[in-house]
Amino acid sequence: MWQEVIPNAWESILSHIRSFQYSQKNAVLVPVAAVGVGGALVCWLMSRRKIKSIEMGDGWWGSGEKPLQGKEDESIRPFKIETSDEEIEDLHRRLDQARYAPPLEKAAFNYGFNSDYLQKVVAYWRNKFDWRKQVEILNKYPHFLTTIEGINIHFIHVKPSYVPHGKAVQPLLMVHGWPGSFYEFYKIIPLLTDPAKYGLASGDVVFEVICPSIPGYGFSEAPHQQGFDTFATARIFHKLMKRLGFKEYYVQGGDWGSQVTTNMSQMLPQSVKGLHLNLVFIRIQGLKKVIQVMLGAYVPWLVGFTREDVRRMYPFMQKNIFDLLRESGYLHIQATKPDTAGCGLNDSPVGLAAYILEKFSTWTDKSFLQKDDGGLESKYSLDDLLTNVMIYWVTASIVPSMRYYKENFARDLMADSRVGVYVPTAIAAFPQEIAHTPQVWAKNTFKNIVHYSYMPRGGHFAAFEEPKLLAQDIIHFVRKVERL
């Protein structure tokens, strides 16, 4: 289109120049103005085609100053999770000494984790939960460590056991959030590395899956310096993938993983073949969005909403203001003074479990607030839930994981939303997610949405709760991109 606009604009400008009886002064000014207008037009049209990206930069998160000499050790080292009698005995001693405050009558989970049910969880943890067995389950996938920007990065790397002849294996980086861990992906990994076995694909799409732990979470070393945010995480994970020998790869994330993989797509779009998200961060501000919200409940088609968008978004104040305020108290603590609350959680396994598992209740289904047991065991097993808690406990990573909020909110978290995402993008919108983002809003940032799904069920922890649904959506998306 711009190839036609520019010549026409020039012809119009030149015709005015030729027909104008100008003085000697105008003989200089008019051609200069013409060149200026034409140049501005060219720049404007070309700028619209320009794909912006976030500068990759570099960083150092190790202890002390970055060494001036010497190259960083880039080796990839096998890693195995281990435990000991001392570790288990210390846990049991602390569980035995726990104190509980009785809940208010008929409070269910409206005041937080119900302490009557908490005692049942702790009794199971103390008497039936087998940490040694869970460690064996954790070690069923290959674990590795590698040093990047001064800290050790933990990740699991699972390759398919069988690849159909002539089919390419697609590298897929999956990034967790808070209060999750790499363990969230354990049930989805086999569905992606061997989809034909589970009836998800005919062998045309096969993945090898890389699941790193965000630095400060689980078995990844915590940053020793201030300022470690999603940009730094994105850069480190790009370096990880390069170190593993990948030039192009798919990325997937929810919660913080969504922000990290979005930043990866903005930072090195030439390396990201596709971005799949099950949570989208956007701003709800500006006159246009206010008008859309006001009209959306009555004439959704006029503002780009679907009927399903309306069902998930309204009543708007309840679902997007009051519910978010109720669920975001933790965020204010962690974004301001995380170490204060973190000290208590790091010392008490019972407090840690209550703090983490309360999120797995309400963020899975908002109606679970009204259940005395938080609905936890209707979606998850206690073994799975406590294994995730144990990853935080044995690594003492709750404090650095909470600091991640302060580091990110210290900057304008949404500033990067002004940089468009141009890689092929898929959004899986789960109905019980904390907030719903309609496609018409998402495409303001994500300029190349090729797949948007209204998922039939599920909440915030999609891979943990609905691994088959999420795997199917990822496969459909990658199949679309590979056919483009």
Coordinates of C-alpha atoms in Angstrom, one line a residue:
M1 CA 0.0 0.0 0.0
W2 CA 2.7 2.5 0.9
Q3 CA 4.4 2.0 -2.5
E4 CA 1.3 3.6 -4.0
V5 CA 0.8 6.3 -1.4
I6 CA 4.2 7.9 -1.6
P7 CA 4.3 8.5 -5.4
N8 CA 0.8 10.0 -5.3
A9 CA 1.8 12.3 -2.4
W10 CA 4.9 13.5 -4.3
E11 CA 2.9 14.1 -7.5
S12 CA 0.4 16.3 -5.5
I13 CA 3.2 18.3 -3.9
L14 CA 5.1 18.8 -7.1
S15 CA 2.0 19.9 -9.0
H16 CA 1.4 22.6 -6.4
I17 CA 5.0 23.8 -6.7
R18 CA 4.9 24.0 -10.5
S19 CA 1.6 26.0 -10.5
F20 CA 2.6 28.5 -7.8
Q21 CA 4.1 31.8 -8.9
Y22 CA 6.7 32.1 -6.1
S23 CA 9.2 34.7 -5.3
Q24 CA 12.9 34.0 -5.0
K25 CA 12.4 33.4 -1.3
N26 CA 9.7 30.9 -1.9
A27 CA 11.8 29.2 -4.5
V28 CA 14.0 28.0 -1.7
L29 CA 11.3 27.4 1.0
V30 CA 8.8 25.4 -1.0
P31 CA 11.1 22.6 -2.3
V32 CA 12.5 22.3 1.2
A33 CA 9.0 22.0 2.7
A34 CA 8.2 19.4 0.0
V35 CA 11.2 17.4 0.9
G36 CA 10.3 17.7 4.6
V37 CA 6.7 16.6 4.1
G38 CA 7.7 13.7 1.8
G39 CA 10.5 12.6 4.2
A40 CA 8.1 12.7 7.2
L41 CA 5.6 10.6 5.2
V42 CA 8.2 8.0 4.4
C43 CA 9.4 7.8 8.0
W44 CA 5.9 7.5 9.3
L45 CA 5.0 4.7 6.9
M46 CA 8.2 2.9 7.5
S47 CA 7.9 3.3 11.3
R48 CA 4.5 1.5 11.2
R49 CA 6.3 -1.5 9.8
K50 CA 9.1 -1.5 12.3
I51 CA 9.1 -4.2 14.9
K52 CA 10.3 -2.9 18.2
S53 CA 12.1 -5.1 20.7
I54 CA 13.4 -4.9 24.2
E55 CA 17.2 -4.6 24.5
M56 CA 18.7 -7.8 25.8
G57 CA 21.6 -6.2 27.8
D58 CA 23.5 -8.2 30.3
G59 CA 23.7 -8.8 34.1
W60 CA 25.5 -10.1 37.1
W61 CA 23.6 -11.7 40.0
G62 CA 26.3 -13.6 41.8
S63 CA 27.8 -12.6 45.1
G64 CA 30.1 -9.6 45.1
E65 CA 31.5 -7.8 42.1
K66 CA 31.5 -9.5 38.7
P67 CA 35.0 -10.9 38.0
L68 CA 36.9 -8.7 35.5
Q69 CA 38.8 -11.6 34.1
G70 CA 37.8 -15.1 33.1
K71 CA 35.0 -16.7 31.2
E72 CA 31.9 -18.0 33.0
D73 CA 31.7 -21.8 33.3
E74 CA 29.2 -22.8 30.6
S75 CA 29.1 -26.5 31.4
I76 CA 25.7 -28.2 31.9
R77 CA 25.9 -30.5 35.0
P78 CA 23.6 -33.3 35.9
F79 CA 21.7 -32.7 39.1
K80 CA 19.8 -35.0 41.4
I81 CA 17.4 -34.0 44.2
E82 CA 18.3 -35.6 47.5
T83 CA 17.0 -35.8 51.0
S84 CA 18.2 -37.0 54.4
D85 CA 17.0 -38.4 57.7
E86 CA 17.9 -35.1 59.3
E87 CA 15.9 -33.0 56.9
I88 CA 12.8 -35.2 57.5
E89 CA 13.2 -35.3 61.2
D90 CA 13.5 -31.5 61.4
L91 CA 10.3 -31.2 59.4
H92 CA 8.4 -33.6 61.6
R93 CA 9.6 -31.8 64.8
R94 CA 8.3 -28.5 63.4
L95 CA 5.0 -30.0 62.4
D96 CA 4.6 -31.5 65.9
Q97 CA 5.1 -28.2 67.5
A98 CA 2.6 -26.2 65.4
R99 CA 0.0 -24.0 67.1
Y100 CA -3.4 -23.3 65.6
A101 CA -5.9 -20.5 66.0
P102 CA -9.5 -21.8 65.9
P103 CA -11.5 -20.6 62.9
L104 CA -14.6 -18.5 63.1
E105 CA -17.8 -20.4 62.8
K106 CA -19.0 -21.0 59.2
A107 CA -16.0 -19.0 57.9
A108 CA -14.9 -21.7 55.4
F109 CA -12.0 -20.1 53.4
N110 CA -13.3 -16.5 53.5
Y111 CA -10.7 -15.5 56.1
G112 CA -7.9 -17.4 54.5
F113 CA -6.9 -21.0 55.1
N114 CA -9.3 -22.7 57.5
S115 CA -7.3 -23.9 60.5
D116 CA -9.5 -26.9 61.1
Y117 CA -8.8 -28.3 57.6
L118 CA -5.1 -27.2 58.0
Q119 CA -4.8 -29.6 61.0
K120 CA -6.0 -32.4 58.7
V121 CA -3.5 -31.5 56.0
V122 CA -0.6 -31.3 58.6
A123 CA -1.7 -34.7 60.1
Y124 CA -1.4 -36.2 56.6
W125 CA 1.9 -34.5 56.0
R126 CA 3.3 -35.8 59.3
N127 CA 2.0 -39.4 59.2
K128 CA 1.3 -40.4 55.6
F129 CA 3.2 -38.2 53.2
D130 CA 6.3 -39.9 52.0
W131 CA 8.9 -37.3 51.0
R132 CA 11.5 -40.0 49.9
K133 CA 9.0 -41.4 47.5
Q134 CA 8.2 -38.0 46.1
V135 CA 11.9 -37.3 45.6
E136 CA 12.0 -40.4 43.5
I137 CA 9.1 -39.1 41.4
L138 CA 10.8 -35.7 41.1
N139 CA 14.0 -37.4 39.8
K140 CA 12.2 -39.4 37.1
Y141 CA 13.0 -36.6 34.7
P142 CA 16.6 -35.5 34.0
H143 CA 17.6 -32.5 36.1
F144 CA 20.5 -30.1 35.3
L145 CA 22.4 -27.1 36.6
T146 CA 24.3 -24.5 34.7
T147 CA 25.8 -21.1 35.7
I148 CA 24.4 -18.0 34.0
E149 CA 25.2 -14.4 35.0
G150 CA 26.8 -15.6 38.2
I151 CA 24.1 -17.9 39.6
N152 CA 23.2 -21.6 39.2
I153 CA 20.1 -22.2 37.0
H154 CA 18.2 -25.4 37.6
F155 CA 16.1 -27.0 34.8
I156 CA 14.6 -30.3 33.7
H157 CA 15.1 -31.3 30.1
V158 CA 12.9 -34.1 28.7
K159 CA 13.3 -35.5 25.2
P160 CA 10.8 -37.7 23.4
S161 CA 11.5 -41.4 23.6
Y162 CA 10.3 -41.9 20.0
V163 CA 10.2 -39.5 17.0
P164 CA 8.3 -40.5 13.8
H165 CA 10.5 -40.7 10.7
G166 CA 10.8 -37.3 9.0
K167 CA 9.2 -35.3 11.9
A168 CA 11.0 -32.4 13.6
V169 CA 11.1 -32.2 17.4
Q170 CA 9.9 -28.8 18.6
P171 CA 11.8 -27.3 21.6
L172 CA 9.4 -25.9 24.1
L173 CA 10.4 -23.8 27.2
M174 CA 7.7 -23.8 29.9
V175 CA 8.0 -21.3 32.7
H176 CA 6.1 -21.5 36.1
G177 CA 5.0 -18.7 38.4
W178 CA 4.3 -18.1 42.1
P179 CA 3.5 -20.1 44.2
G180 CA 4.2 -22.8 41.8
S181 CA 7.3 -24.6 40.6
F182 CA 8.7 -26.8 37.8
Y183 CA 6.7 -29.6 39.4
E184 CA 3.5 -28.1 38.0
F185 CA 4.5 -29.4 34.6
Y186 CA 5.1 -33.1 35.5
K187 CA 1.7 -34.3 34.3
I188 CA 1.8 -32.4 31.0
I189 CA 5.3 -33.3 30.0
P190 CA 4.5 -36.9 28.8
L191 CA 1.5 -35.5 26.9
L192 CA 3.8 -33.2 25.0
T193 CA 6.8 -35.5 24.5
D194 CA 4.7 -38.5 23.4
P195 CA 1.3 -37.0 22.3
A196 CA 0.4 -40.0 20.1
K197 CA 0.5 -42.3 23.0
Y198 CA -2.2 -40.2 24.8
G199 CA -4.3 -39.7 21.7
L200 CA -3.4 -36.0 21.4
A201 CA -1.7 -36.0 18.0
S202 CA -0.9 -38.4 15.1
G203 CA 2.8 -37.8 15.5
D204 CA 2.9 -34.6 13.4
V205 CA 3.8 -32.5 16.5
V206 CA 6.3 -33.8 19.1
F207 CA 8.1 -31.7 21.7
E208 CA 11.2 -31.8 23.9
V209 CA 10.4 -29.8 27.0
I210 CA 12.7 -27.6 29.0
C211 CA 11.3 -26.4 32.4
P212 CA 13.7 -24.1 34.3
S213 CA 13.2 -22.8 37.8
I214 CA 13.1 -19.0 38.0
P215 CA 16.1 -17.8 40.0
G216 CA 15.2 -17.7 43.6
Y217 CA 12.6 -20.5 43.2
G218 CA 13.2 -24.1 44.1
F219 CA 16.7 -25.4 43.1
S220 CA 17.7 -22.3 41.1
E221 CA 20.1 -20.1 43.1
A222 CA 18.6 -16.9 44.4
P223 CA 20.1 -13.6 43.0
H224 CA 22.5 -11.9 45.4
Q225 CA 22.0 -8.5 43.9
Q226 CA 18.9 -6.2 43.9
G227 CA 16.8 -5.7 40.7
F228 CA 16.3 -9.2 39.4
D229 CA 13.1 -8.9 37.4
T230 CA 11.3 -10.6 34.4
F231 CA 13.6 -8.9 31.9
A232 CA 16.7 -10.5 33.6
T233 CA 14.9 -13.8 33.8
A234 CA 14.0 -13.6 30.1
R235 CA 17.6 -12.9 29.2
I236 CA 18.9 -15.8 31.3
F237 CA 16.4 -18.2 29.8
H238 CA 17.4 -17.1 26.3
K239 CA 21.0 -17.8 27.2
L240 CA 20.0 -21.2 28.6
M241 CA 18.3 -22.2 25.4
K242 CA 21.3 -21.0 23.3
R243 CA 23.6 -23.0 25.6
L244 CA 21.4 -26.1 24.9
G245 CA 22.0 -25.6 21.2
F246 CA 18.6 -24.1 20.2
K247 CA 18.3 -21.3 17.7
E248 CA 14.5 -21.2 17.6
Y249 CA 12.0 -22.5 20.1
Y250 CA 8.4 -22.2 21.4
V251 CA 7.8 -20.6 24.9
Q252 CA 4.8 -21.1 27.2
G253 CA 3.8 -19.6 30.5
G254 CA 1.2 -18.6 33.1
D255 CA 1.5 -16.2 36.1
W256 CA 5.1 -14.9 36.2
G257 CA 5.9 -17.4 33.4
S258 CA 3.5 -15.4 31.2
Q259 CA 5.4 -12.2 31.7
V260 CA 8.8 -13.9 31.4
T261 CA 7.9 -15.6 28.1
T262 CA 6.3 -12.4 26.8
N263 CA 9.5 -10.5 27.5
M264 CA 11.5 -13.3 25.8
S265 CA 9.3 -12.7 22.7
Q266 CA 9.9 -9.0 22.8
M267 CA 13.7 -9.4 23.5
L268 CA 14.6 -11.9 20.7
P269 CA 11.6 -12.3 18.5
Q270 CA 13.8 -14.0 15.9
S271 CA 14.4 -16.9 18.3
V272 CA 10.8 -17.4 19.5
K273 CA 8.8 -19.4 17.0
G274 CA 5.6 -19.0 19.0
L275 CA 4.3 -17.8 22.3
H276 CA 1.6 -19.6 24.2
L277 CA 0.0 -18.0 27.3
N278 CA -2.6 -19.0 29.8
L279 CA -2.6 -15.6 31.5
V280 CA -2.2 -12.2 29.9
F281 CA -1.1 -9.0 31.7
I282 CA -2.8 -5.9 30.4
R283 CA -3.8 -2.4 31.6
I284 CA -7.5 -1.6 32.1
Q285 CA -7.3 2.1 31.5
G286 CA -7.9 4.8 28.9
L287 CA -11.1 6.2 27.5
K288 CA -11.6 3.5 24.9
K289 CA -11.5 0.7 27.5
V290 CA -13.9 2.6 29.8
I291 CA -16.4 3.0 26.9
Q292 CA -16.0 -0.7 26.1
V293 CA -16.6 -1.7 29.7
M294 CA -19.7 0.6 29.9
L295 CA -21.2 -0.7 26.6
G296 CA -19.9 -4.2 26.7
A297 CA -22.7 -5.7 28.9
Y298 CA -25.4 -4.3 26.6
V299 CA -24.0 -4.3 23.1
P300 CA -20.9 -6.5 23.3
W301 CA -20.6 -6.8 19.5
L302 CA -20.3 -3.1 19.2
V303 CA -17.1 -3.0 21.3
G304 CA -15.5 -6.3 20.1
F305 CA -16.6 -8.5 23.0
T306 CA -18.1 -11.9 22.5
R307 CA -21.0 -13.4 24.6
E308 CA -18.4 -15.5 26.4
D309 CA -16.4 -12.4 27.2
V310 CA -19.4 -10.9 28.8
R311 CA -20.2 -14.0 30.8
R312 CA -16.7 -14.0 32.2
M313 CA -16.2 -10.3 32.8
Y314 CA -19.5 -9.1 34.3
P315 CA -20.7 -7.9 36.7
F316 CA -17.5 -5.9 36.0
M317 CA -16.9 -4.3 39.4
Q318 CA -17.4 -7.5 41.2
K319 CA -15.1 -9.6 39.0
N320 CA -12.4 -7.1 38.1
I321 CA -12.3 -4.8 41.1
F322 CA -13.7 -6.4 44.3
D323 CA -12.5 -10.0 43.6
L324 CA -9.0 -8.7 42.6
L325 CA -8.7 -6.6 45.8
R326 CA -9.7 -9.6 47.9
E327 CA -7.1 -11.8 46.2
S328 CA -4.2 -9.3 46.0
G329 CA -3.4 -8.6 49.7
Y330 CA -0.4 -11.0 49.4
L331 CA 0.8 -9.0 46.4
H332 CA 1.1 -5.7 48.3
I333 CA 3.1 -7.4 51.1
Q334 CA 5.4 -9.1 48.6
A335 CA 5.8 -6.0 46.4
T336 CA 6.9 -3.8 49.4
K337 CA 8.5 -5.7 52.3
P338 CA 8.7 -9.4 51.4
D339 CA 11.4 -10.3 53.9
T340 CA 9.3 -9.5 56.9
A341 CA 6.5 -12.0 56.3
G342 CA 9.0 -14.3 54.6
C343 CA 11.0 -14.8 57.8
G344 CA 8.0 -16.4 59.5
L345 CA 7.1 -18.6 56.5
N346 CA 10.7 -19.7 56.1
D347 CA 10.8 -20.9 59.7
S348 CA 7.4 -22.6 59.9
P349 CA 6.3 -25.4 57.5
V350 CA 2.7 -25.1 58.7
G351 CA 2.6 -21.4 58.0
L352 CA 4.3 -22.0 54.6
A353 CA 1.7 -24.6 53.6
A354 CA -1.2 -22.4 54.6
Y355 CA 0.2 -19.4 52.7
I356 CA 0.8 -21.4 49.5
L357 CA -2.1 -23.8 49.5
E358 CA -4.7 -21.1 50.1
K359 CA -3.8 -19.8 46.6
F360 CA -4.3 -23.2 45.1
S361 CA -7.8 -23.1 46.5
T362 CA -9.2 -19.7 45.5
W363 CA -7.1 -19.4 42.3
T364 CA -8.4 -22.7 41.0
D365 CA -12.0 -21.9 41.6
K366 CA -13.4 -18.7 43.3
S367 CA -16.4 -20.7 44.7
F368 CA -14.0 -22.7 46.8
L369 CA -14.0 -19.8 49.2
Q370 CA -17.3 -21.2 50.5
K371 CA -15.9 -24.7 51.2
D372 CA -14.5 -25.8 54.6
D373 CA -11.7 -27.7 52.9
G374 CA -11.1 -25.0 50.2
G375 CA -12.0 -27.6 47.5
L376 CA -8.4 -28.5 47.3
E377 CA -8.8 -32.3 47.1
S378 CA -11.5 -32.1 44.5
K379 CA -8.8 -30.9 42.0
Y380 CA -5.5 -32.1 43.4
S381 CA -4.0 -34.8 45.6
L382 CA -2.4 -33.9 48.9
D383 CA 0.8 -35.6 47.7
D384 CA 1.0 -33.3 44.7
L385 CA 0.2 -30.2 46.7
L386 CA 2.6 -31.0 49.5
T387 CA 5.4 -31.9 47.0
N388 CA 5.1 -28.3 45.7
V389 CA 5.3 -26.9 49.2
M390 CA 8.3 -29.1 50.0
I391 CA 10.2 -27.7 47.1
Y392 CA 9.9 -24.3 48.7
W393 CA 10.6 -25.7 52.2
V394 CA 13.8 -27.8 51.5
T395 CA 15.3 -25.0 49.4
A396 CA 14.3 -22.2 51.8
S397 CA 13.2 -20.3 48.6
I398 CA 10.0 -18.7 49.9
V399 CA 11.7 -15.4 50.7
P400 CA 13.6 -14.9 47.3
S401 CA 10.4 -16.0 45.5
M402 CA 8.5 -13.3 47.3
R403 CA 11.2 -10.7 46.5
Y404 CA 10.5 -11.2 42.8
Y405 CA 7.3 -9.1 43.3
K406 CA 9.2 -6.2 44.8
E407 CA 11.9 -6.3 42.1
N408 CA 9.2 -6.2 39.3
F409 CA 6.9 -3.7 40.9
A410 CA 9.9 -1.4 41.6
R411 CA 9.7 -0.7 37.8
D412 CA 6.7 0.0 35.7
L413 CA 5.6 -3.6 35.2
M414 CA 3.4 -2.7 32.2
A415 CA 6.0 -0.5 30.5
D416 CA 6.9 -3.4 28.2
S417 CA 3.3 -3.7 27.1
R418 CA 4.0 -0.6 25.0
V419 CA 6.4 -2.7 23.0
G420 CA 4.3 -4.9 20.8
V421 CA 4.6 -8.7 20.6
Y422 CA 4.9 -9.7 17.0
V423 CA 5.7 -13.4 17.2
P424 CA 2.8 -15.9 16.6
T425 CA 0.8 -15.9 19.8
A426 CA -1.8 -18.2 21.4
I427 CA -4.0 -17.4 24.4
A428 CA -5.8 -20.1 26.3
A429 CA -8.4 -18.4 28.4
F430 CA -9.4 -20.6 31.4
P431 CA -12.8 -19.7 32.9
Q432 CA -11.6 -19.6 36.5
E433 CA -8.6 -17.5 35.9
I434 CA -8.2 -14.5 38.3
A435 CA -9.2 -12.1 35.6
H436 CA -10.4 -12.5 32.0
T437 CA -8.7 -10.8 29.0
P438 CA -10.8 -10.6 25.8
Q439 CA -9.0 -11.0 22.5
V440 CA -9.9 -7.4 21.5
W441 CA -7.9 -6.1 24.5
A442 CA -5.1 -8.7 24.1
K443 CA -4.4 -7.7 20.5
N444 CA -3.4 -4.2 21.5
T445 CA -0.1 -5.7 22.7
F446 CA -0.1 -9.1 21.0
K447 CA -0.1 -8.1 17.3
N448 CA -0.1 -11.6 15.9
I449 CA -2.7 -13.7 17.7
V450 CA -3.2 -16.8 15.6
H451 CA -5.1 -18.9 18.2
Y452 CA -7.4 -17.8 21.0
S453 CA -9.3 -20.5 23.0
Y454 CA -12.1 -20.2 25.5
M455 CA -11.2 -23.2 27.6
P456 CA -14.1 -25.2 29.0
R457 CA -12.9 -25.5 32.6
G458 CA -9.9 -24.8 34.7
G459 CA -8.2 -22.0 36.6
H460 CA -4.9 -20.3 37.3
F461 CA -2.7 -23.4 37.6
A462 CA -3.6 -24.8 34.1
A463 CA -0.8 -27.3 33.6
F464 CA -1.2 -28.7 37.2
E465 CA -5.0 -28.9 37.1
E466 CA -5.9 -29.5 33.4
P467 CA -2.8 -30.9 31.8
K468 CA -4.6 -32.6 28.9
L469 CA -6.6 -29.5 28.0
L470 CA -3.5 -27.3 28.0
A471 CA -1.5 -29.9 26.0
Q472 CA -4.2 -30.1 23.4
D473 CA -4.2 -26.3 23.0
I474 CA -0.4 -26.1 22.7
I475 CA -0.4 -28.8 20.1
H476 CA -3.2 -27.1 18.0
F477 CA -1.3 -23.8 18.2
V478 CA 2.1 -25.2 17.1
R479 CA 0.4 -27.1 14.3
K480 CA -1.0 -23.9 13.0
V481 CA 2.3 -22.1 13.2
E482 CA 4.2 -24.9 11.5
R483 CA 1.7 -24.8 8.6
L484 CA 1.9 -21.1 8.1

